[in-house]
Coordinates of C-alpha atoms in Angstrom, one line a residue:
X1 CA 31.4 2.1 44.8
X2 CA 28.0 3.5 45.7
X3 CA 26.0 6.0 43.7
X4 CA 26.2 9.3 45.5
X5 CA 22.7 10.7 45.4
X6 CA 20.2 7.8 45.1
X7 CA 19.6 6.6 48.6
X8 CA 16.4 5.7 50.5
X9 CA 12.8 6.0 49.4
X10 CA 11.4 9.4 50.4
X11 CA 8.2 8.0 51.8
X12 CA 10.2 6.1 54.4
X13 CA 11.0 9.4 56.2
X14 CA 8.6 10.1 59.1
X15 CA 6.3 13.0 58.3
X16 CA 4.1 13.2 61.4
X17 CA 3.6 16.6 63.1
X18 CA 5.9 15.4 65.8
X19 CA 8.6 14.4 63.4
X20 CA 8.4 17.9 61.7
X21 CA 8.5 19.6 65.1
X22 CA 11.7 17.7 65.8
X23 CA 13.1 18.9 62.4
X24 CA 12.3 22.5 63.2
X25 CA 13.8 22.2 66.7
X26 CA 17.0 21.0 65.0
X27 CA 16.9 24.0 62.7
X28 CA 16.3 26.3 65.6
X29 CA 19.2 25.0 67.6
X30 CA 21.6 25.4 64.6
X31 CA 20.3 28.8 63.7
X32 CA 20.5 30.4 67.1
X33 CA 24.0 29.1 67.5
X34 CA 25.0 30.5 64.1
X35 CA 23.2 33.9 64.2
X36 CA 25.9 36.5 63.7
X37 CA 25.9 40.0 65.3
X38 CA 24.8 41.5 62.0
X39 CA 21.9 39.0 61.8
X40 CA 23.2 36.6 59.1
X41 CA 22.0 33.0 59.2
X42 CA 24.1 31.9 56.2
X43 CA 26.2 28.8 56.5
X44 CA 29.9 29.8 56.8
X45 CA 30.8 27.6 53.7
X46 CA 28.1 29.0 51.5
X47 CA 29.4 30.8 48.4
X48 CA 27.0 30.2 45.6
X49 CA 23.2 29.8 45.6
X50 CA 23.5 32.2 48.5
X51 CA 21.1 35.0 47.8
X52 CA 18.1 33.4 49.5
X53 CA 19.7 31.2 52.2
X54 CA 19.6 33.4 55.3
X55 CA 16.0 34.4 54.5
X56 CA 15.2 30.7 54.1
X57 CA 16.4 29.9 57.6
X58 CA 14.5 32.9 58.9
X59 CA 11.3 31.6 57.3
X60 CA 11.8 28.2 59.1
X61 CA 12.3 30.0 62.4
X62 CA 9.1 31.9 61.8
X63 CA 7.2 28.7 61.1
X64 CA 8.8 27.1 64.3
X65 CA 7.6 30.1 66.3
X66 CA 4.1 29.8 64.8
X67 CA 3.9 26.1 65.9
X68 CA 5.7 26.4 69.3
X69 CA 5.7 30.0 70.5
X70 CA 9.4 29.6 71.4
X71 CA 10.2 33.0 73.0
X72 CA 13.8 33.0 71.7
X73 CA 12.6 33.3 68.1
X74 CA 11.0 36.7 67.5
X75 CA 14.2 38.6 68.1
X76 CA 16.2 36.2 65.9
X77 CA 13.6 36.5 63.1
X78 CA 13.7 40.3 63.3
X79 CA 17.5 40.5 63.3
X80 CA 17.9 38.0 60.4
X81 CA 15.2 39.7 58.4
X82 CA 16.8 43.0 58.9
X83 CA 20.1 41.5 57.6
X84 CA 18.5 40.2 54.4
X85 CA 16.8 43.5 53.7
X86 CA 20.0 45.5 54.4
X87 CA 22.7 43.2 53.0
X88 CA 21.1 40.8 50.4
X89 CA 18.8 43.0 48.4
X90 CA 20.6 44.4 45.3
X91 CA 19.2 47.2 43.1
X92 CA 22.2 48.0 40.8
X93 CA 22.5 45.8 37.7
X94 CA 25.0 42.9 38.2
X95 CA 27.8 43.5 35.7
X96 CA 27.7 40.9 33.0
X97 CA 24.1 39.7 33.5
X98 CA 23.0 38.9 30.0
X99 CA 19.2 38.6 30.3
X100 CA 18.1 42.1 31.2
X101 CA 15.3 43.7 29.2
X102 CA 15.5 46.9 31.2
X103 CA 18.7 48.5 32.3
X104 CA 19.1 50.3 35.6
X105 CA 15.5 49.5 36.6
X106 CA 16.4 49.9 40.3
X107 CA 14.2 46.9 41.0
X108 CA 15.5 44.5 43.7
X109 CA 16.9 41.1 42.9
X110 CA 19.0 38.4 44.6
X111 CA 22.4 37.2 43.6
X112 CA 23.6 33.7 43.0
X113 CA 27.1 34.8 44.0
X114 CA 27.6 37.9 46.1
X115 CA 30.6 39.3 44.3
X116 CA 29.6 41.7 41.5
X117 CA 30.0 40.1 38.1
X118 CA 30.7 36.6 39.5
X119 CA 28.5 34.0 37.8
X120 CA 25.6 36.4 37.3
X121 CA 23.7 33.9 35.1
X122 CA 22.3 32.4 38.3
X123 CA 20.6 35.6 39.5
X124 CA 17.2 34.8 37.9
X125 CA 16.6 31.5 39.8
X126 CA 18.1 33.0 43.0
X127 CA 15.6 35.8 42.8
X128 CA 12.8 33.3 42.3
X129 CA 14.0 31.5 45.4
X130 CA 14.3 34.8 47.4
X131 CA 10.7 35.7 46.4
X132 CA 9.4 32.4 47.7
X133 CA 11.3 32.7 51.0
X134 CA 9.8 36.2 51.3
X135 CA 6.2 35.2 50.7
X136 CA 6.6 32.3 53.1
X137 CA 7.8 34.7 55.8
X138 CA 4.9 37.1 55.0
X139 CA 2.5 34.1 55.6
X140 CA 3.9 33.6 59.1
X141 CA 5.0 37.1 60.1
X142 CA 1.8 38.4 61.7
X143 CA 2.6 39.2 65.3
X144 CA 6.2 38.3 64.8
X145 CA 7.7 41.4 63.1
X146 CA 6.6 45.0 63.3
X147 CA 4.5 46.7 60.6
X148 CA 7.3 48.7 59.3
X149 CA 9.6 45.7 58.7
X150 CA 6.7 43.7 57.3
X151 CA 5.9 46.5 54.8
X152 CA 9.5 46.7 53.7
X153 CA 9.5 42.9 53.1
X154 CA 6.3 43.1 51.1
X155 CA 7.8 46.0 49.0
X156 CA 10.9 43.9 48.3
X157 CA 8.8 40.9 47.3
X158 CA 6.8 43.0 44.9
X159 CA 10.1 44.3 43.5
X160 CA 11.4 40.7 43.1
X161 CA 8.3 39.8 41.1
X162 CA 8.6 42.9 38.8
X163 CA 12.3 42.2 38.3
X164 CA 11.6 38.6 37.3
X165 CA 8.7 39.5 35.0
X166 CA 9.5 42.9 33.7
X167 CA 13.2 43.7 33.9
X168 CA 14.5 40.3 32.6
X169 CA 13.5 37.7 30.1
X170 CA 11.2 35.1 31.7
X171 CA 12.8 31.7 32.4
X172 CA 16.1 32.5 30.6
X173 CA 17.6 29.0 31.4
X174 CA 14.6 27.2 30.0
X175 CA 14.2 25.4 33.3
X176 CA 10.7 24.3 34.1
X177 CA 11.2 24.1 37.8
X178 CA 12.5 27.7 38.0
X179 CA 9.7 29.0 35.8
X180 CA 7.1 27.2 37.9
X181 CA 8.7 28.6 41.1
X182 CA 8.2 32.1 39.7
X183 CA 4.6 31.4 39.0
X184 CA 4.0 30.1 42.5
X185 CA 5.8 33.1 43.9
X186 CA 3.4 35.4 42.0
X187 CA 0.3 33.5 43.2
X188 CA 1.5 33.6 46.8
X189 CA 2.4 37.3 46.6
X190 CA -1.0 38.2 45.3
X191 CA -2.6 36.9 48.5
X192 CA -0.7 39.7 50.5
X193 CA -1.7 42.6 48.2
X194 CA -4.9 44.7 48.3
X195 CA -7.5 43.5 45.7
X196 CA -6.7 46.2 43.2
X197 CA -3.0 45.2 43.1
X198 CA -3.5 41.5 43.7
X199 CA -5.6 40.6 40.6
X200 CA -3.0 41.8 38.0
X201 CA -0.3 39.8 39.7
X202 CA -2.4 36.7 39.9
X203 CA -3.5 37.1 36.3
X204 CA 0.0 37.6 35.2
X205 CA 1.2 34.5 37.0
X206 CA -1.5 32.4 35.4
X207 CA -0.8 33.8 32.0
X208 CA 2.9 33.0 32.3
X209 CA 2.0 29.5 33.2
X210 CA -0.3 29.2 30.2
X211 CA 1.8 30.9 27.6
X212 CA 5.4 30.4 28.8
X213 CA 5.3 27.0 30.4
X214 CA 2.2 25.0 29.4
X215 CA 2.4 26.0 25.8
X216 CA 6.0 24.9 25.6
X217 CA 5.5 21.5 27.1
X218 CA 7.5 18.6 25.6
X219 CA 6.1 15.2 24.8
X220 CA 7.8 12.1 26.1
X221 CA 6.4 8.6 26.6
X222 CA 2.9 9.8 25.8
X223 CA 2.9 12.7 28.3
X224 CA 3.2 16.4 27.9
X225 CA 5.8 17.7 30.5
X226 CA 7.2 21.1 31.5
X227 CA 10.5 21.5 29.7
X228 CA 13.6 21.2 31.9
X229 CA 16.8 22.8 30.7
X230 CA 15.7 22.0 27.1
X231 CA 14.6 18.5 27.8
X232 CA 11.3 16.8 28.6
X233 CA 12.2 15.6 32.1
X234 CA 15.1 15.5 34.5
X235 CA 15.2 13.0 37.3
X236 CA 16.5 15.6 39.7
X237 CA 14.4 18.7 38.7
X238 CA 11.3 16.8 37.4
X239 CA 10.0 15.8 40.9
X240 CA 10.8 19.4 42.1
X241 CA 8.6 20.7 39.3
X242 CA 5.9 18.3 40.6
X243 CA 6.2 20.0 44.0
X244 CA 5.7 23.4 42.4
X245 CA 2.6 22.2 40.7
X246 CA 1.3 20.9 44.0
X247 CA 1.9 24.2 45.7
X248 CA 0.4 26.1 42.7
X249 CA -2.8 24.0 43.1
X250 CA -2.9 24.4 46.8
X251 CA -2.6 28.2 46.8
X252 CA -4.7 29.0 43.6
X253 CA -7.2 26.2 43.4
X254 CA -6.8 26.3 39.6
X255 CA -7.6 22.9 38.2
X256 CA -5.0 23.1 35.4
X257 CA -2.2 22.7 38.0
X258 CA -3.8 19.5 39.3
X259 CA -4.4 18.1 35.8
X260 CA -0.8 18.8 34.7
X261 CA 0.5 17.5 38.0
X262 CA -1.4 14.3 37.5
X263 CA 0.1 13.9 34.1
X264 CA 3.6 14.5 35.4
X265 CA 3.0 12.2 38.3
X266 CA 1.8 9.3 36.1
X267 CA 4.8 9.8 33.9
X268 CA 7.2 9.6 36.9
X269 CA 5.3 6.6 38.2
X270 CA 5.8 4.8 34.9
X271 CA 9.5 5.6 34.5
X272 CA 10.5 4.7 38.1
X273 CA 11.5 1.2 38.9
X274 CA 9.7 -0.4 41.8
X275 CA 12.9 0.1 43.9
X276 CA 12.8 3.8 43.1
X277 CA 16.0 4.0 40.9
X278 CA 15.9 6.3 37.9
X279 CA 18.3 8.0 35.7
X280 CA 18.2 10.5 32.9
X281 CA 17.7 14.2 32.1
X282 CA 19.2 17.2 30.4
X283 CA 21.2 18.3 33.4
X284 CA 21.7 15.8 36.2
X285 CA 21.5 12.3 34.9
X286 CA 21.7 10.4 38.2
X287 CA 21.3 13.1 40.9
X288 CA 18.2 13.0 42.9
X289 CA 16.6 15.7 45.0
X290 CA 15.4 15.1 48.6
X291 CA 13.1 17.2 50.6
X292 CA 12.4 19.4 47.5
X293 CA 10.5 16.5 46.0
X294 CA 8.4 15.4 49.0
X295 CA 5.5 17.8 48.6
X296 CA 4.8 16.9 45.0
X297 CA 5.4 13.2 45.3
X298 CA 3.2 12.9 48.4
X299 CA 0.5 15.2 47.1
X300 CA 0.2 13.5 43.7
X301 CA 0.8 10.0 45.0
X302 CA -2.6 10.4 46.8
X303 CA -4.2 12.0 43.7
X304 CA -3.2 9.3 41.2
X305 CA -3.3 6.4 43.7
X306 CA 0.3 5.2 43.4
X307 CA 3.4 4.9 45.5
X308 CA 5.5 7.8 44.1
X309 CA 7.4 8.0 47.3
X310 CA 9.4 4.9 46.4
X311 CA 11.5 7.5 44.5
X312 CA 15.0 7.2 45.9
X313 CA 16.0 10.6 47.1
X314 CA 19.2 12.0 48.5
X315 CA 18.3 11.4 52.1
X316 CA 21.2 13.6 53.2
X317 CA 18.9 16.3 52.0
X318 CA 15.9 14.5 53.4
X319 CA 14.7 17.4 55.5
X320 CA 16.5 20.5 54.3
X321 CA 19.5 21.6 52.2
X322 CA 22.8 20.9 53.9
X323 CA 26.5 21.6 53.4
X324 CA 29.3 19.1 53.6
X325 CA 29.4 19.2 57.4
X326 CA 25.6 18.4 57.6
X327 CA 24.8 21.9 58.7
X328 CA 21.5 23.5 57.6
X329 CA 21.5 25.7 54.5
X330 CA 18.4 27.7 53.9
X331 CA 18.4 27.1 50.1
X332 CA 14.9 25.9 49.0
X333 CA 13.6 26.2 52.6
X334 CA 10.1 26.9 51.3
X335 CA 9.7 23.3 50.3
X336 CA 10.1 22.2 53.9
X337 CA 7.7 24.9 54.9
X338 CA 5.1 23.8 52.4
X339 CA 5.4 20.1 53.1
X340 CA 4.9 20.8 56.9
X341 CA 1.8 22.9 56.1
X342 CA 0.3 20.3 53.8
X343 CA -1.6 17.5 55.5
X344 CA -1.7 15.1 52.6
X345 CA -0.5 11.6 53.5
X346 CA 1.6 9.2 51.4
X347 CA 0.0 6.6 49.1
X348 CA 2.3 3.7 49.7
X349 CA 0.8 1.0 47.5
X350 CA 1.2 0.7 43.7
X351 CA -1.5 1.6 41.2
X352 CA -3.4 -1.5 39.9
X353 CA -3.8 0.0 36.5
X354 CA -1.7 -1.0 33.5
X355 CA 0.7 1.6 32.2
X356 CA 1.7 1.6 28.5
X357 CA 5.3 2.5 29.4
X358 CA 5.7 0.3 32.4
X359 CA 5.6 -3.3 33.5
X360 CA 5.6 -3.7 37.2
X361 CA 4.9 -6.4 39.8
X362 CA 6.5 -7.1 43.1
X363 CA 10.2 -6.5 42.9
X364 CA 10.4 -6.5 39.1
X365 CA 9.8 -3.6 36.8
X366 CA 10.5 -2.5 33.3
X367 CA 10.3 1.2 32.2
X368 CA 9.9 1.6 28.5
X369 CA 11.0 4.6 26.4
X370 CA 9.0 6.3 23.6
X371 CA 9.9 3.5 21.2
X372 CA 8.7 0.9 23.7
X373 CA 12.2 -0.4 24.2
X374 CA 13.2 -1.0 27.8
X375 CA 14.9 2.1 29.2
X376 CA 15.5 0.5 32.6
X377 CA 15.0 -3.1 33.8
X378 CA 14.9 -4.1 37.5
X379 CA 15.0 -7.7 38.7
X380 CA 16.7 -9.4 41.6
X381 CA 17.7 -6.1 43.1
X382 CA 19.8 -5.3 40.0
X383 CA 19.2 -2.4 37.5
X384 CA 20.0 -2.9 33.8
X385 CA 20.4 0.0 31.3
X386 CA 20.2 -0.2 27.5
X387 CA 23.5 -1.5 26.2
X388 CA 25.4 0.0 23.2
X389 CA 26.8 -1.6 20.1
X390 CA 28.1 0.3 17.1
X391 CA 26.6 3.6 18.4
X392 CA 23.1 2.0 18.7
X393 CA 21.5 1.7 22.1
X394 CA 18.7 -0.5 23.4
X395 CA 17.5 -4.0 24.0
X396 CA 16.8 -6.1 21.0
X397 CA 18.0 -8.5 18.3
X398 CA 21.4 -7.7 16.6
X399 CA 22.2 -9.0 13.2
X400 CA 25.4 -8.2 11.3
X401 CA 26.0 -5.4 13.9
X402 CA 22.6 -3.8 13.4
X403 CA 20.3 -3.5 16.4
X404 CA 16.6 -4.1 15.5
X405 CA 14.8 -2.0 18.1
X406 CA 13.9 1.2 16.3
X407 CA 10.3 1.1 15.0
X408 CA 9.4 1.8 11.5
X409 CA 5.6 2.2 12.1
X410 CA 3.1 1.9 14.8
X411 CA 4.1 0.1 18.0
X412 CA 1.4 -2.1 19.6
X413 CA 1.1 -3.2 23.2
X414 CA -1.0 -5.8 25.0
X415 CA -1.1 -6.2 28.8
X416 CA -2.4 -9.3 30.6
X417 CA -2.6 -10.6 34.2
X418 CA -3.3 -14.2 34.9
X419 CA -2.5 -16.8 37.7
X420 CA -0.2 -14.4 39.6
X421 CA 1.7 -13.4 36.5
X422 CA 1.9 -10.0 34.8
X423 CA 2.8 -9.7 31.1
X424 CA 3.3 -7.2 28.4
X425 CA 3.6 -8.0 24.7
X426 CA 5.2 -5.3 22.5
X427 CA 5.1 -5.7 18.7
X428 CA 6.9 -3.3 16.4
X429 CA 7.9 -3.2 12.7
X430 CA 11.6 -2.7 12.2
X431 CA 13.8 -2.3 9.1
X432 CA 17.3 -3.7 8.9
X433 CA 20.3 -2.8 6.8
X434 CA 18.9 -5.0 4.1
X435 CA 15.8 -2.8 4.0
X436 CA 13.6 -5.8 4.8
X437 CA 10.6 -5.0 7.1
X438 CA 10.4 -7.4 10.0
X439 CA 8.1 -7.7 13.0
X440 CA 9.8 -8.0 16.3
X441 CA 7.6 -9.4 19.1
X442 CA 8.9 -8.9 22.6
X443 CA 7.1 -10.7 25.5
X444 CA 7.8 -9.7 29.1
X445 CA 6.4 -11.9 31.9
X446 CA 7.0 -11.5 35.6
X447 CA 5.9 -13.3 38.8
X448 CA 7.1 -10.4 40.9
X449 CA 10.5 -12.1 41.5
X450 CA 11.9 -12.9 38.1
X451 CA 11.5 -11.4 34.6
X452 CA 11.2 -13.6 31.5
X453 CA 11.9 -11.9 28.2
X454 CA 11.2 -13.7 24.9
X455 CA 11.9 -12.0 21.6
X456 CA 10.8 -13.4 18.3
X457 CA 11.7 -12.1 14.8
X458 CA 11.6 -13.4 11.2
X459 CA 14.7 -15.4 10.5
X460 CA 17.9 -13.4 10.4
X461 CA 21.1 -14.0 8.4
X462 CA 24.4 -14.8 10.1
X463 CA 24.7 -15.4 13.8
X464 CA 22.3 -13.0 15.5
X465 CA 22.1 -12.4 19.2
X466 CA 19.9 -10.5 21.7
X467 CA 21.4 -7.4 23.2
X468 CA 19.9 -7.9 26.6
X469 CA 21.2 -5.0 28.7
X470 CA 24.0 -3.4 30.6
X471 CA 24.1 -4.5 34.3
X472 CA 24.7 -1.2 36.0
X473 CA 23.7 -1.0 39.7
X474 CA 22.3 -3.1 42.5
X475 CA 20.5 -2.5 45.8
X476 CA 22.8 -2.5 48.8
X477 CA 20.7 -1.9 51.9
X478 CA 19.5 1.7 51.8
X479 CA 22.1 2.6 49.1
X480 CA 22.6 1.8 45.4
X481 CA 26.0 0.3 44.4
X482 CA 27.6 0.1 41.0
X483 CA 27.9 -3.3 39.5
X484 CA 29.0 -5.1 36.4
X485 CA 27.0 -8.3 36.9
X486 CA 23.5 -9.6 37.4
X487 CA 21.5 -12.8 37.9
X488 CA 20.7 -13.5 34.2
X489 CA 20.3 -16.8 32.3
X490 CA 19.4 -17.6 28.7
X491 CA 17.7 -20.5 27.0
X492 CA 20.5 -20.2 24.4
X493 CA 24.1 -19.1 24.9
X494 CA 24.8 -16.1 27.1
X495 CA 27.9 -14.0 27.3
X496 CA 28.8 -10.8 29.2
X497 CA 31.1 -8.7 27.0
X498 CA 33.1 -5.6 27.6
X499 CA 34.4 -3.1 25.1
X500 CA 37.7 -3.9 23.5
X501 CA 38.4 -0.3 22.7
X502 CA 39.2 2.3 25.4
X503 CA 38.1 5.9 25.6
X504 CA 35.2 8.0 26.8
X505 CA 32.9 6.7 24.1
X506 CA 33.3 3.1 25.4
X507 CA 31.7 2.3 28.7
X508 CA 33.1 -0.6 30.7
X509 CA 30.8 -1.4 33.6
X510 CA 33.8 -2.7 35.6
X511 CA 35.3 0.7 35.8
X512 CA 34.6 2.9 38.9
X513 CA 32.7 5.5 36.9
X514 CA 29.0 6.3 36.9
X515 CA 26.8 6.7 33.9
X516 CA 26.4 10.3 34.8
X517 CA 30.1 11.0 34.9
X518 CA 30.7 9.2 31.6
X519 CA 27.8 11.0 30.0
X520 CA 29.0 14.4 31.0
X521 CA 32.4 13.7 29.4
X522 CA 30.6 13.1 26.1
X523 CA 28.4 16.1 26.5
X524 CA 29.1 19.2 24.3
X525 CA 29.1 21.7 27.2
X526 CA 30.7 21.7 30.7
X527 CA 29.3 19.7 33.5
X528 CA 26.3 21.4 35.0
X529 CA 25.5 23.0 31.7
X530 CA 25.7 20.3 29.2
X531 CA 23.1 17.6 28.5
X532 CA 24.5 14.3 29.7
X533 CA 21.7 12.4 27.9
X534 CA 22.7 14.0 24.6
X535 CA 26.3 13.1 25.4
X536 CA 25.5 9.5 26.2
X537 CA 24.0 9.1 22.7
X538 CA 27.6 9.4 21.4
X539 CA 28.5 6.2 23.2
X540 CA 29.9 3.7 20.7
X541 CA 29.9 0.5 22.8
X542 CA 29.4 -0.7 26.3
X543 CA 29.4 -3.7 28.6
X544 CA 26.6 -5.9 27.3
X545 CA 24.7 -9.1 27.9
X546 CA 24.5 -11.0 24.6
X547 CA 22.0 -14.0 24.4
X548 CA 22.1 -16.5 21.6
X549 CA 19.0 -17.9 19.9
X550 CA 16.8 -20.6 21.5
X551 CA 17.5 -24.0 20.1
X552 CA 14.8 -25.8 18.1
X553 CA 12.8 -22.6 17.3
X554 CA 10.6 -22.7 14.3
X555 CA 12.5 -22.6 11.0
X556 CA 11.1 -19.2 10.0
X557 CA 12.0 -17.5 13.3
X558 CA 14.8 -16.5 15.5
X559 CA 13.7 -16.6 19.1
X560 CA 15.7 -15.4 22.1
X561 CA 14.8 -16.0 25.7
X562 CA 16.4 -14.7 28.9
X563 CA 15.4 -14.5 32.5
X564 CA 16.5 -11.8 34.9
X565 CA 16.6 -12.2 38.7
X566 CA 17.6 -15.9 39.0
X567 CA 20.5 -18.1 38.0
X568 CA 18.4 -21.3 37.8
X569 CA 18.7 -22.9 34.4
X570 CA 16.1 -21.8 31.8
X571 CA 14.4 -24.0 29.3
X572 CA 12.0 -22.5 26.8
X573 CA 10.2 -24.2 24.0
X574 CA 8.6 -22.3 21.1
X575 CA 6.4 -23.6 18.4
X576 CA 3.6 -22.6 16.0
X577 CA 0.1 -23.8 16.9
X578 CA -3.4 -23.2 15.8
X579 CA -3.8 -20.2 18.1
X580 CA -0.4 -18.7 17.3
X581 CA 3.1 -18.8 18.5
X582 CA 3.3 -20.7 21.8
X583 CA 6.1 -20.0 24.4
X584 CA 6.4 -22.5 27.2
X585 CA 8.6 -22.3 30.3
X586 CA 8.5 -24.1 33.7
X587 CA 6.5 -21.1 35.0
X588 CA 4.0 -20.2 32.3
X589 CA 2.6 -20.8 28.9
X590 CA 2.0 -17.8 26.6
X591 CA 0.3 -17.7 23.2
X592 CA 1.1 -14.9 20.9
X593 CA -2.0 -14.9 18.7
X594 CA -2.6 -13.3 15.3
X595 CA -3.5 -9.6 15.4
X596 CA -7.2 -8.8 16.0
X597 CA -9.5 -6.9 13.5
X598 CA -7.9 -3.6 14.6
X599 CA -4.3 -4.9 14.2
X600 CA -3.8 -5.2 17.9
X601 CA -1.8 -8.1 19.2
X602 CA -3.4 -11.0 21.1
X603 CA -1.9 -12.5 24.1
X604 CA -3.1 -15.5 26.2
X605 CA -1.2 -16.3 29.4
X606 CA -1.6 -19.1 32.0
X607 CA 0.6 -20.3 34.8
X608 CA 2.3 -23.7 34.8

């Protein structure tokens, strides 16, 4: 089975002016055929996330007219705008909406579902989206709509802003992308107001960013990130937040948006595999956005000098939101407008800089979590997740059922390049069930094709093994396919085990179920509201690669060595020398020296 949402790298989509004109021509053709007598441009199958969709298509038609002067478009824009202003602007409180601060304000808002009282919780983001569609249309409406209609649209946009910032609690879903969208809406709205009215709106937008978003950032992997539905990052909404930061910087010029976008972009770059696969987040653990991410990934790829566009998006949404039949849906249309207006070009080559939470070269990459334990390994076109044993998750030595990967003290890292090889040495103190402090040294070396991992730890009792990952997915052309195998060999024994027990807290990679689906089953709240990452923490056991110790290691150590990305036999020799612990393979020799005067690990590497 294929993963549904992770498809092609987003920077592979053509983004020339000619390509975008073809996209707008496609939208124009669909819209003119769909336009109803009352002016609606909504997709016939649209029921939720509907409050902004007709206006979104209208804004795309306005942009198309601005670029091409198509004589068919002015009448369509005026009719569809009149429809939104007449039929999709609500001023009476939605029954059951829980987040109002002011009752019966009479301020306009947009509904997530048109029926009164039906799923009102979505009205806040729907109003943000409607505000953004409105300000986009205001940007392109000169000469296209008459002054009376434009004035009414501006009045509604001001009302949307007031409803979002006065009548309701700000950002009630604790969703960074929604909150950032509201800030961008205020910044863009201010540009259409007279100076006396504009400055308070702009100041309020900047204050909301500073006090309600920036002050609440969450730390993960050394970065401060806008919180997303209660978590630090979401692999669907996180890149969307990056697009909002890009637009905020474009329209305001405020350096804080560029700085915070750079930080988020470097974080995304570090956690992404070279192949663009990623998973994790408090809402949609494996879903990926498409066109909604392009602006941010492209804008900041150029700023930080790295190929963020390798991110595998849902290319069915590569240009605009669509329904099941492939027909255009105006939801999030402003992102297409902004990316067409922005002239930044993709950075398509990796950054040469070392990243603490990443090892990457060629077709091999390792993304590390906060504990500097691999969160995702890519080699040979296969992606490995942390395996689970006894409710413990990660990569590392296991002794008597206890996984030694959680640090008890400072984690040190040393990065080295030499002779076409890239290496990272991670040292961490860990404590086992016996309360003995041990130092785990994990060496990762890659030539861009294979990944060698060598783990050394003070001698363990019993019959320890290395928990070496859960083979989960593999590249299949422009898709990603579920798998339960991978090209992995060990210098000791190697076995691929599957859970003996059955049930939702035991993940068997041979089953036709995704990590996202399994994680939502374990989450406390329903799908779409629960935190799948939190649910996944309840996993008891999983399919796992288990590697035995290297033969003939020094008597005081257990050493484990595996190679990902090749099935060729692996021979590793390990021994103490004058300079430190020496690891030899057919491809390289590495010396793990004593710590320096600051307690930092030493690593020497040379090719064979």
